Amino acid sequence: MTRFRAALAAAGLLLLSACGSGNDSDSGGGPATLKLSVIPIVDVAPIYLGQQQGFFAEQGLKLQIVTAQGGAAIVPAVVSGQVDFGFSNYTSLILARSKGLPLKVVGPGNASTGQAGKDFGGVLVKAGSPIRTPKDLAGKRVAVNTLNNINDTTVRASIRKAGGDPANVRFTELAFPDMLAALDKGNVDAVQVVEPFLTTGLKAGDRLVASNYVDTAPNLTIAGYFTSQKTASSKPELVKKFSAALQESLRYAAAHPDAARKVLAAYTKISPAVASALILPKWPASVDRASVDTLARLAQQDGLIKTVPDTGGLLP
Amino acid sequence: MSALGLLRRAALLLAVPALLVAAWWLLTAGSTDFFWPPLSQILGAFDDTWFHGRFTRDVLPSVGRLLAGYLLALVIGVGLGTAIGSVRTLRALLEPVLEFFRAIPPPVLVPILMLFAGIGTGMKILVIVSGCVWPVLLNTVEGVRALDEVLGDTARCYRMRPHSRYVHLVLRGASPQIAAGARQALSIGIILMVISEMFAAGDGVGFTIVQFQRGFAIPQMWTGIILLGLIGVVLSLLFQLVESWALRWYTGLRGSEREG
């Protein structure tokens, strides 16, 4: 019986320690280790560039980049303290905030270029498709990388702007790398892609029918870097240093697009030919608050959330 | 069985689940951790989450695809397995290839399956078949190989027709092994049901759980995980019923052998 009790206690301890795993990146001397979780896509090029340029080291930070498959895995990692900062699109952050997750944005990530037809994301159809405008997408099958998130809400916004009815668009979830093949095979009628798939599709003869980010709001802010309220209040120094290094990195990437294209080879499988041709997102110095509010309103309109949360508490 | 014996059996059956639920309940009772909500909150969300439309919209399509894929895997596995098990040359020819294909995890095949099976229900059933077929096939091959030679010779002496030889000798003789493979395949099937719904899905239990997770509806996500477990329990109970009916000759035989 005592052995059984001991085993039970051990199991309980295991459970407890599994729940409360965290790290102490502030402890010890030398440079503070900073863990940042990102998805290895074009949008986060400034981070890799900033690391190369030594912007994080200048702040006394030892940047450790943890790559994640999707944004969904990043939020829990940040909230539980396994990583200090994460990268996510704003619709996900708004969803998390509306459920009461204590998140805080510490810096801008990337934004739409604001130029229709020359944005880093858009809706493609096959060359011979009868779909000519966003309005024609009504009733069609459209692939997005995640349902109930930024891409389907902005495609709906695009359709509404063109005077169409997005109610009966059939969105299907497909990973970006699978989309062009599905479009080619006729499994879907249109795909919402971002770079490098946009350029790849256009080169293969697909046709752009909508720049959904541009249609949603001028200078639409897409994603940002965030932390948990806990990290924000317990490690204010770390947050300050990170935002400073981030700002510097964003500024550098915006001023040196060729360097940004070059750094893609370091962490993605994008070929140099595509890397030199693709459309880079904008890396602004600040978050466009109005566009975050637009995303929150769209999320509520499309039923992702019941009430629009206070975006002021989320933003820096 | 006496009433007391029945009670004892029920207690044995339910003791560990009850203990686990109690431990879960107690450990999470005052939890403020967003990702570990109290069990009371999860159970409170259960009815609302699943029994107001989602049962027919998500659960039934999921289970339907699972059963379709599973039955198809059974037919293919048993059919091919008896052929390979019976013909030595075929076995020698195919065994290396089979070992190659069974080692490939079905999830990595999904993008390839999508290229020729599209992104609809067919693709999802195919994913389930591609994983479930192996334990059935390989166990059937072994079962057929291990058939009693004397019985085979006897069947030949009596000039049994191929059809009745197949049904009464080959299938029946291999059925304990086939059942063992089928049982393994069932749990693989549930896993693949969920995985197949993570690609290009629009409904299903696995799809819904992922949606909840991404939307940070954590109690609802937990209800989905519990529901998956319950589906597993129900299917395994059904399997046991079918198995004990189909193998009643075998359990009887084993019983009399043990006594004798």
Coordinates of C-alpha atoms in Angstrom, one line a residue:
Chain A
M1 CA 0.0 0.0 0.0
T2 CA 2.8 2.4 0.9
R3 CA 4.5 1.6 -2.4
F4 CA 1.2 2.3 -4.2
R5 CA 0.9 5.6 -2.4
A6 CA 4.4 6.6 -3.3
A7 CA 3.8 5.8 -6.9
L8 CA 0.6 7.9 -6.9
A9 CA 2.5 10.8 -5.3
A10 CA 5.2 10.4 -7.9
A11 CA 2.7 10.5 -10.7
G12 CA 1.1 13.6 -9.2
L13 CA 4.5 15.3 -9.1
L14 CA 5.2 14.4 -12.7
L15 CA 1.9 15.9 -13.7
L16 CA 2.5 19.0 -11.7
S17 CA 5.9 19.6 -13.1
A18 CA 4.6 18.9 -16.6
C19 CA 2.1 21.7 -16.1
G20 CA 4.5 24.2 -14.8
S21 CA 7.5 23.9 -17.0
G22 CA 9.2 27.2 -17.6
N23 CA 12.6 28.6 -18.1
D24 CA 14.7 31.3 -16.6
S25 CA 16.3 33.2 -19.3
D26 CA 17.3 36.1 -17.1
S27 CA 19.4 34.0 -14.7
G28 CA 23.2 34.1 -14.7
G29 CA 25.7 36.5 -16.1
G30 CA 26.7 37.1 -19.7
P31 CA 24.2 37.7 -22.5
A32 CA 20.6 36.9 -21.6
T33 CA 19.2 34.1 -23.7
L34 CA 16.1 35.0 -25.6
K35 CA 13.9 32.4 -27.1
L36 CA 11.7 33.4 -30.0
S37 CA 9.3 31.1 -31.8
V38 CA 8.5 31.8 -35.4
I39 CA 7.2 30.0 -38.5
P40 CA 10.0 29.9 -41.0
I41 CA 8.3 32.0 -43.7
V42 CA 9.2 35.1 -45.7
D43 CA 7.5 37.4 -43.1
V44 CA 10.2 36.8 -40.4
A45 CA 13.2 37.5 -42.6
P46 CA 14.1 40.6 -40.5
I47 CA 14.7 38.4 -37.5
Y48 CA 17.3 36.3 -39.3
L49 CA 18.8 39.4 -40.9
G50 CA 19.0 41.1 -37.5
Q51 CA 20.7 38.1 -36.1
Q52 CA 23.2 38.1 -38.9
Q53 CA 23.8 41.8 -38.5
G54 CA 24.3 41.4 -34.7
F55 CA 21.4 43.7 -33.7
F56 CA 20.4 41.3 -30.9
A57 CA 24.0 40.9 -29.7
E58 CA 24.3 44.7 -29.5
Q59 CA 21.4 44.6 -27.0
G60 CA 23.2 42.0 -25.0
L61 CA 20.8 39.3 -26.1
K62 CA 21.6 35.8 -27.2
L63 CA 18.8 35.1 -29.7
Q64 CA 17.6 31.5 -30.0
I65 CA 15.1 31.0 -32.8
V66 CA 12.7 28.1 -32.3
T67 CA 10.8 27.3 -35.5
A68 CA 7.2 26.0 -35.2
Q69 CA 5.0 24.4 -37.9
G70 CA 2.1 26.7 -37.3
G71 CA 1.0 29.7 -35.3
A72 CA -1.3 27.5 -33.2
A73 CA 1.7 25.9 -31.5
I74 CA 3.4 29.2 -30.8
V75 CA 0.8 30.8 -28.5
P76 CA 0.8 27.9 -25.9
A77 CA 4.6 27.9 -25.9
V78 CA 4.6 31.6 -25.1
V79 CA 1.9 31.5 -22.5
S80 CA 3.6 28.6 -20.7
G81 CA 6.9 30.4 -20.7
Q82 CA 8.8 27.8 -22.9
V83 CA 9.7 30.6 -25.2
D84 CA 9.8 34.3 -24.4
F85 CA 8.3 35.7 -27.6
G86 CA 6.3 34.5 -30.5
F87 CA 5.2 35.5 -34.0
S88 CA 1.5 35.3 -35.0
N89 CA -1.0 37.0 -37.2
Y90 CA -3.3 39.4 -35.6
T91 CA -6.5 37.5 -36.1
S92 CA -5.1 34.6 -34.0
L93 CA -4.0 37.1 -31.4
I94 CA -7.4 38.7 -31.3
L95 CA -9.0 35.2 -31.0
A96 CA -6.7 34.4 -28.1
R97 CA -7.4 37.7 -26.5
S98 CA -11.1 37.3 -26.8
K99 CA -10.8 33.9 -24.9
G100 CA -9.0 35.7 -22.1
L101 CA -5.4 34.6 -22.9
P102 CA -3.1 37.2 -21.5
L103 CA -1.0 38.2 -24.5
K104 CA 0.8 41.5 -25.3
V105 CA 2.1 42.6 -28.6
V106 CA 5.7 43.9 -28.4
G107 CA 6.4 44.9 -31.9
P108 CA 5.1 45.0 -35.5
G109 CA 5.7 42.0 -37.7
N110 CA 4.8 42.6 -41.3
A111 CA 2.1 44.4 -43.3
S112 CA 0.5 44.3 -46.7
T113 CA 2.3 46.4 -49.3
G114 CA -1.0 48.2 -49.9
Q115 CA -0.8 47.9 -53.7
A116 CA -3.4 45.9 -55.4
G117 CA -1.8 43.3 -57.7
K118 CA 1.6 43.9 -56.1
D119 CA 1.0 42.5 -52.6
F120 CA 2.7 39.4 -51.1
G121 CA -0.5 37.5 -50.8
G122 CA -3.5 37.1 -53.0
V123 CA -6.2 34.8 -54.6
L124 CA -5.1 32.8 -57.6
V125 CA -7.3 31.0 -60.2
K126 CA -6.3 28.9 -63.2
A127 CA -5.6 30.8 -66.4
G128 CA -8.8 29.7 -68.1
S129 CA -11.1 30.2 -65.1
P130 CA -14.4 32.0 -65.5
I131 CA -13.6 33.8 -62.2
R132 CA -12.6 37.4 -63.1
T133 CA -13.2 39.5 -60.0
P134 CA -13.5 38.7 -56.3
K135 CA -17.3 38.9 -56.7
D136 CA -17.2 35.7 -58.9
L137 CA -15.8 33.7 -56.0
A138 CA -19.3 33.5 -54.5
G139 CA -20.3 29.9 -54.4
K140 CA -16.9 28.6 -55.4
R141 CA -14.4 26.4 -53.6
V142 CA -11.5 28.5 -52.2
A143 CA -8.5 27.0 -50.4
V144 CA -7.1 28.8 -47.4
N145 CA -4.2 27.6 -45.2
T146 CA -6.3 27.8 -42.0
L147 CA -10.1 28.1 -41.7
N148 CA -11.6 30.7 -39.4
N149 CA -8.5 32.9 -39.5
I150 CA -7.0 35.9 -41.2
N151 CA -7.1 34.5 -44.7
D152 CA -10.7 33.5 -45.0
T153 CA -11.9 36.6 -43.3
T154 CA -9.9 38.9 -45.6
V155 CA -11.0 36.9 -48.7
R156 CA -14.6 37.5 -47.5
A157 CA -13.9 41.2 -47.1
S158 CA -12.5 41.3 -50.6
I159 CA -15.7 39.7 -52.0
R160 CA -17.9 42.1 -50.0
K161 CA -15.9 45.0 -51.3
A162 CA -16.4 43.9 -54.9
G163 CA -20.2 43.7 -54.2
G164 CA -20.4 39.9 -53.9
D165 CA -21.9 37.7 -51.3
P166 CA -19.3 35.7 -49.3
A167 CA -21.9 33.7 -47.4
N168 CA -21.8 30.6 -49.7
V169 CA -18.1 30.5 -50.5
R170 CA -16.9 27.0 -49.7
F171 CA -13.5 27.4 -47.9
T172 CA -11.3 24.4 -47.7
E173 CA -8.3 24.0 -45.6
L174 CA -5.1 23.2 -47.4
A175 CA -1.4 23.7 -46.6
F176 CA 0.2 26.4 -48.7
P177 CA 2.6 24.0 -50.4
D178 CA -0.3 21.8 -51.5
M179 CA -2.5 24.6 -53.0
L180 CA -1.1 25.1 -56.4
A181 CA -1.3 21.4 -57.2
A182 CA -4.9 21.3 -55.9
L183 CA -5.8 24.3 -58.1
D184 CA -4.1 22.7 -61.1
K185 CA -6.0 19.5 -60.6
G186 CA -9.3 21.3 -60.2
N187 CA -9.9 20.2 -56.6
V188 CA -10.5 23.8 -55.7
D189 CA -11.6 26.8 -57.9
A190 CA -9.3 29.3 -56.2
V191 CA -6.5 29.5 -53.7
Q192 CA -5.4 32.2 -51.3
V193 CA -1.6 32.0 -51.3
V194 CA 1.3 34.1 -50.0
E195 CA 4.9 34.3 -51.2
P196 CA 6.7 32.3 -52.5
F197 CA 3.7 30.4 -53.7
L198 CA 2.2 33.5 -55.3
T199 CA 5.1 34.1 -57.6
T200 CA 5.4 30.4 -58.3
G201 CA 1.8 30.2 -59.3
L202 CA 1.9 33.3 -61.4
K203 CA 5.0 32.0 -63.2
A204 CA 3.1 28.8 -63.9
G205 CA 0.3 30.7 -65.6
D206 CA -2.2 31.2 -62.8
R207 CA -4.1 34.4 -62.6
L208 CA -4.5 36.8 -59.7
V209 CA -8.1 37.8 -59.0
A210 CA -7.9 39.5 -55.7
S211 CA -5.3 41.1 -53.4
N212 CA -7.3 40.3 -50.3
Y213 CA -5.1 42.0 -47.8
V214 CA -5.2 45.2 -49.8
D215 CA -9.0 45.0 -50.2
T216 CA -9.4 44.7 -46.4
A217 CA -7.7 47.8 -45.2
P218 CA -5.1 50.3 -46.3
N219 CA -1.7 49.2 -44.8
L220 CA -3.2 46.1 -43.3
T221 CA -1.0 44.9 -40.5
I222 CA -0.8 41.1 -40.8
A223 CA 1.3 39.8 -38.0
G224 CA 3.3 40.8 -35.0
Y225 CA 5.6 39.7 -32.3
F226 CA 4.1 39.1 -28.9
T227 CA 4.7 37.8 -25.4
S228 CA 2.7 36.9 -22.4
Q229 CA 1.5 39.5 -19.8
K230 CA 3.5 37.6 -17.3
T231 CA 6.8 37.9 -19.2
A232 CA 6.0 41.5 -20.0
S233 CA 5.6 42.4 -16.3
S234 CA 8.3 40.1 -14.9
K235 CA 11.0 40.8 -17.4
P236 CA 10.5 44.4 -18.6
E237 CA 14.2 44.7 -19.4
L238 CA 14.2 41.7 -21.7
V239 CA 11.1 43.1 -23.5
K240 CA 12.7 46.5 -23.9
K241 CA 15.9 45.0 -25.4
F242 CA 14.0 42.7 -27.7
S243 CA 11.8 45.5 -29.1
A244 CA 14.8 47.7 -29.7
A245 CA 16.6 44.9 -31.6
L246 CA 13.4 44.1 -33.4
Q247 CA 12.9 47.7 -34.5
E248 CA 16.5 47.9 -35.7
S249 CA 16.0 44.6 -37.6
L250 CA 12.8 45.7 -39.2
R251 CA 14.3 49.0 -40.3
Y252 CA 17.3 47.3 -41.8
A253 CA 15.2 44.8 -43.7
A254 CA 12.9 47.5 -45.0
A255 CA 16.0 49.5 -46.2
H256 CA 17.9 46.5 -47.6
P257 CA 15.4 44.3 -49.6
D258 CA 18.1 42.5 -51.4
A259 CA 19.7 41.4 -48.1
A260 CA 16.3 40.3 -47.0
R261 CA 15.9 38.2 -50.2
K262 CA 19.3 36.7 -49.7
V263 CA 18.7 35.7 -46.1
L264 CA 15.7 33.6 -47.2
A265 CA 18.2 30.9 -48.4
A266 CA 19.4 30.6 -44.8
Y267 CA 16.2 29.3 -43.4
T268 CA 13.8 28.4 -46.2
K269 CA 13.9 26.2 -49.2
I270 CA 13.0 29.0 -51.6
S271 CA 15.1 28.9 -54.7
P272 CA 17.3 32.0 -55.5
A273 CA 15.3 32.6 -58.7
V274 CA 12.0 32.8 -56.9
A275 CA 13.6 34.7 -54.0
S276 CA 14.8 37.4 -56.3
A277 CA 11.4 37.7 -58.0
L278 CA 8.9 37.4 -55.1
I279 CA 7.1 40.4 -53.6
L280 CA 8.3 41.2 -50.1
P281 CA 5.8 42.3 -47.4
K282 CA 6.2 45.7 -45.9
W283 CA 8.1 45.8 -42.6
P284 CA 6.7 48.8 -40.9
A285 CA 8.0 50.5 -37.8
S286 CA 4.7 50.5 -36.0
V287 CA 1.4 48.6 -35.8
D288 CA -1.4 50.2 -37.8
R289 CA -4.1 50.2 -35.1
A290 CA -7.0 50.9 -37.4
S291 CA -6.3 47.8 -39.4
V292 CA -6.1 45.7 -36.3
D293 CA -9.5 47.0 -35.4
T294 CA -10.7 46.1 -38.9
L295 CA -9.5 42.5 -38.4
A296 CA -11.3 42.3 -35.0
R297 CA -14.5 43.6 -36.6
L298 CA -14.2 41.0 -39.5
A299 CA -13.6 38.2 -37.0
Q300 CA -16.8 39.2 -35.2
Q301 CA -18.7 39.6 -38.4
D302 CA -17.7 36.2 -39.6
G303 CA -18.6 34.6 -36.3
L304 CA -15.1 33.7 -35.1
I305 CA -15.7 35.6 -31.9
K306 CA -18.9 36.8 -30.2
T307 CA -17.7 40.3 -29.1
V308 CA -14.9 42.5 -30.4
P309 CA -12.2 42.5 -27.7
D310 CA -10.4 45.6 -26.6
T311 CA -7.5 45.7 -29.0
G312 CA -5.9 48.5 -27.0
G313 CA -4.9 46.1 -24.3
L314 CA -3.3 43.8 -26.8
L315 CA -1.3 46.4 -28.6
P316 CA 1.8 48.0 -27.2
Chain B
M1 CA -22.7 -15.7 -12.0
S2 CA -23.9 -14.6 -8.6
A3 CA -24.9 -11.0 -7.9
L4 CA -21.8 -10.5 -5.8
G5 CA -19.5 -11.8 -8.6
L6 CA -21.2 -9.5 -11.1
L7 CA -20.7 -6.6 -8.7
R8 CA -17.0 -7.5 -8.3
R9 CA -16.5 -7.6 -12.0
A10 CA -18.1 -4.3 -12.5
A11 CA -15.9 -2.8 -9.7
L12 CA -12.8 -4.2 -11.3
L13 CA -13.8 -2.9 -14.7
L14 CA -14.5 0.6 -13.5
A15 CA -12.0 1.1 -10.7
V16 CA -9.1 2.5 -12.7
P17 CA -11.2 4.8 -15.0
A18 CA -13.0 6.1 -11.8
L19 CA -9.6 6.7 -10.1
L20 CA -8.2 8.5 -13.2
V21 CA -11.3 10.7 -13.5
A22 CA -11.1 11.5 -9.8
A23 CA -7.4 12.3 -10.0
W24 CA -8.0 14.5 -13.0
W25 CA -10.9 16.2 -11.2
L26 CA -8.9 16.9 -8.1
L27 CA -5.7 17.9 -9.8
T28 CA -7.5 20.5 -12.0
A29 CA -10.2 21.6 -9.5
G30 CA -8.9 25.0 -8.8
S31 CA -6.9 25.4 -12.0
T32 CA -6.5 28.8 -13.5
D33 CA -4.1 27.5 -16.2
F34 CA -5.7 28.4 -19.5
F35 CA -4.6 25.1 -21.2
W36 CA -5.6 22.9 -18.2
P37 CA -9.1 24.0 -17.3
P38 CA -10.9 22.3 -14.4
L39 CA -12.5 19.0 -15.5
S40 CA -15.9 20.3 -14.2
Q41 CA -15.7 23.1 -16.8
I42 CA -14.8 20.6 -19.6
L43 CA -17.7 18.3 -18.7
G44 CA -20.0 21.3 -18.5
A45 CA -19.1 22.2 -22.1
F46 CA -19.5 18.6 -23.4
D47 CA -23.3 18.6 -24.1
D48 CA -23.3 22.1 -25.6
T49 CA -20.3 21.3 -27.8
W50 CA -21.3 18.0 -29.3
F51 CA -25.1 17.4 -29.0
H52 CA -26.5 20.4 -30.7
G53 CA -25.8 19.8 -34.3
R54 CA -22.2 18.7 -34.2
F55 CA -23.0 15.0 -33.7
T56 CA -24.6 14.7 -37.1
R57 CA -22.4 17.3 -38.8
D58 CA -19.0 16.0 -37.5
V59 CA -19.1 12.8 -35.5
L60 CA -21.2 10.7 -37.9
P61 CA -19.2 11.6 -41.0
S62 CA -16.0 10.8 -39.1
V63 CA -17.2 7.5 -37.8
G64 CA -18.7 6.7 -41.3
R65 CA -15.3 7.3 -43.0
L66 CA -13.6 5.3 -40.3
L67 CA -15.9 2.3 -40.8
A68 CA -15.7 2.5 -44.6
G69 CA -11.9 2.6 -44.5
Y70 CA -11.7 -0.1 -41.9
L71 CA -14.1 -2.5 -43.7
L72 CA -12.3 -1.9 -47.0
A73 CA -9.0 -2.6 -45.3
L74 CA -10.4 -5.8 -43.8
V75 CA -11.6 -7.0 -47.2
I76 CA -8.3 -6.1 -49.0
G77 CA -6.2 -7.4 -46.2
V78 CA -8.0 -10.7 -45.8
G79 CA -8.3 -11.2 -49.6
L80 CA -4.7 -10.5 -50.4
G81 CA -3.5 -12.1 -47.2
T82 CA -5.1 -15.5 -47.9
A83 CA -3.7 -15.4 -51.5
I84 CA -0.2 -14.5 -50.3
G85 CA -0.3 -17.0 -47.4
S86 CA -1.5 -19.9 -49.6
V87 CA 1.0 -19.5 -52.5
R88 CA 4.6 -19.8 -51.6
T89 CA 6.0 -18.1 -54.7
L90 CA 3.7 -15.2 -54.3
R91 CA 4.9 -14.9 -50.7
A92 CA 8.6 -14.9 -51.7
L93 CA 7.9 -12.3 -54.4
L94 CA 5.9 -9.9 -52.3
E95 CA 7.3 -10.1 -48.8
P96 CA 10.1 -7.5 -49.3
V97 CA 7.8 -5.1 -51.0
L98 CA 5.2 -5.4 -48.3
E99 CA 7.7 -4.8 -45.6
F100 CA 8.7 -1.6 -47.5
F101 CA 5.2 -0.3 -47.8
R102 CA 4.1 -1.1 -44.3
A103 CA 7.1 0.9 -42.9
I104 CA 5.9 4.1 -44.5
P105 CA 3.7 6.1 -42.1
P106 CA 0.4 7.0 -43.7
P107 CA 0.5 10.7 -42.7
V108 CA 3.5 11.3 -45.0
L109 CA 1.5 9.7 -47.8
V110 CA -1.3 12.2 -47.5
P111 CA 0.1 14.9 -49.8
I112 CA 0.8 12.2 -52.4
L113 CA -2.7 10.7 -52.0
M114 CA -4.2 14.1 -52.5
L115 CA -2.6 14.3 -55.9
F116 CA -4.5 11.4 -57.3
A117 CA -7.4 10.9 -54.9
G118 CA -8.3 14.6 -54.6
I119 CA -9.2 16.2 -51.4
G120 CA -12.6 14.8 -50.7
T121 CA -14.0 11.9 -48.7
G122 CA -12.2 9.4 -51.0
M123 CA -8.8 10.6 -50.0
K124 CA -9.6 10.4 -46.3
I125 CA -10.9 6.9 -46.6
L126 CA -7.8 6.0 -48.5
V127 CA -5.6 7.3 -45.7
I128 CA -7.4 5.1 -43.3
V129 CA -7.1 2.1 -45.6
S130 CA -3.5 2.7 -46.2
G131 CA -2.7 2.3 -42.5
C132 CA -5.3 -0.3 -41.4
V133 CA -4.6 -2.8 -44.1
W134 CA -1.1 -3.8 -42.9
P135 CA -1.8 -5.5 -39.6
V136 CA -4.8 -7.3 -41.2
L137 CA -2.8 -8.4 -44.2
L138 CA 0.3 -9.5 -42.4
N139 CA -1.6 -11.4 -39.7
T140 CA -3.7 -13.1 -42.3
V141 CA -0.6 -14.2 -44.1
E142 CA 0.8 -15.7 -40.9
G143 CA -2.5 -17.2 -40.0
V144 CA -2.8 -19.0 -43.3
R145 CA 0.8 -20.2 -43.3
A146 CA 0.3 -21.7 -39.8
L147 CA -2.7 -23.7 -40.9
D148 CA -2.7 -27.4 -39.8
E149 CA -1.1 -29.4 -42.6
V150 CA -3.1 -32.5 -41.6
L151 CA -6.3 -30.5 -42.0
G152 CA -5.1 -29.4 -45.4
D153 CA -4.4 -32.9 -46.5
T154 CA -7.7 -34.1 -45.1
A155 CA -9.5 -31.5 -47.1
R156 CA -7.7 -32.6 -50.2
C157 CA -8.5 -36.3 -49.6
Y158 CA -12.2 -35.4 -49.2
R159 CA -12.0 -33.3 -52.4
M160 CA -13.5 -30.3 -50.8
R161 CA -14.4 -27.7 -53.4
P162 CA -12.2 -24.6 -53.5
H163 CA -14.9 -22.4 -52.2
S164 CA -15.8 -24.5 -49.2
R165 CA -12.1 -25.2 -48.6
Y166 CA -11.5 -21.4 -48.6
V167 CA -14.4 -20.6 -46.2
H168 CA -14.2 -23.6 -43.9
L169 CA -10.5 -24.3 -43.8
V170 CA -8.5 -21.3 -44.8
L171 CA -10.6 -18.4 -43.4
R172 CA -11.8 -20.3 -40.3
G173 CA -8.3 -21.6 -39.5
A174 CA -6.7 -18.2 -39.9
S175 CA -9.5 -16.3 -38.2
P176 CA -7.9 -16.0 -34.7
Q177 CA -4.9 -14.4 -36.3
I178 CA -7.1 -12.3 -38.6
A179 CA -9.0 -11.1 -35.5
A180 CA -5.7 -10.1 -33.8
G181 CA -4.8 -8.1 -36.8
A182 CA -8.2 -6.5 -37.1
R183 CA -8.1 -5.4 -33.5
Q184 CA -4.7 -3.6 -34.1
A185 CA -6.1 -2.1 -37.2
L186 CA -9.1 -0.6 -35.3
S187 CA -6.9 1.5 -33.1
I188 CA -4.8 2.6 -36.0
G189 CA -8.0 3.5 -37.9
I190 CA -9.1 5.9 -35.1
I191 CA -5.7 7.6 -35.2
L192 CA -5.8 7.9 -39.0
M193 CA -9.4 9.1 -38.9
V194 CA -8.1 12.1 -36.9
I195 CA -5.0 12.6 -39.1
S196 CA -6.9 12.4 -42.3
E197 CA -9.1 15.3 -41.1
M198 CA -6.2 17.5 -40.6
F199 CA -5.8 17.8 -44.3
A200 CA -8.3 19.6 -46.5
A201 CA -11.2 18.8 -44.2
G202 CA -14.4 20.6 -43.6
D203 CA -16.0 18.3 -41.0
G204 CA -15.2 15.6 -38.6
V205 CA -14.1 15.1 -35.0
G206 CA -10.4 15.6 -35.7
F207 CA -11.1 18.7 -37.8
T208 CA -13.3 20.2 -35.0
I209 CA -10.7 19.5 -32.3
V210 CA -8.0 21.3 -34.4
Q211 CA -10.4 24.2 -35.0
F212 CA -11.1 24.5 -31.2
Q213 CA -7.4 24.4 -30.5
R214 CA -6.7 27.2 -33.1
G215 CA -9.6 29.3 -31.8
F216 CA -8.3 28.9 -28.2
A217 CA -11.6 27.2 -27.2
I218 CA -9.6 25.0 -24.8
P219 CA -12.4 23.3 -22.7
Q220 CA -14.2 22.4 -26.0
M221 CA -10.9 21.0 -27.4
W222 CA -10.7 18.7 -24.3
T223 CA -14.3 17.6 -24.8
G224 CA -13.3 16.5 -28.3
I225 CA -10.3 14.5 -27.0
I226 CA -12.6 12.8 -24.4
L227 CA -15.1 12.1 -27.2
L228 CA -12.4 10.4 -29.3
G229 CA -11.6 8.2 -26.4
L230 CA -15.2 7.3 -25.9
I231 CA -15.5 6.5 -29.6
G232 CA -12.6 4.2 -29.2
V233 CA -14.1 2.4 -26.2
V234 CA -17.5 1.9 -27.9
L235 CA -15.8 0.6 -31.1
S236 CA -13.6 -1.8 -29.1
L237 CA -16.7 -3.1 -27.2
L238 CA -18.5 -3.7 -30.5
F239 CA -15.4 -5.4 -31.8
Q240 CA -15.3 -7.7 -28.8
L241 CA -18.9 -8.7 -29.4
V242 CA -18.3 -9.5 -33.0
E243 CA -15.1 -11.3 -32.2
S244 CA -16.5 -13.5 -29.5
W245 CA -19.3 -14.5 -31.8
A246 CA -17.1 -15.2 -34.8
L247 CA -14.5 -17.1 -32.7
R248 CA -16.8 -18.9 -30.4
W249 CA -15.6 -22.3 -31.9
Y250 CA -12.0 -21.3 -31.1
T251 CA -12.6 -20.2 -27.5
G252 CA -14.6 -23.4 -27.1
L253 CA -11.8 -25.4 -28.5
R254 CA -9.2 -23.7 -26.4
G255 CA -11.4 -24.3 -23.3
S256 CA -11.8 -28.0 -23.9
E257 CA -8.1 -28.4 -24.7
R258 CA -7.2 -26.8 -21.4
E259 CA -9.6 -29.1 -19.5
G260 CA -8.5 -32.2 -21.4

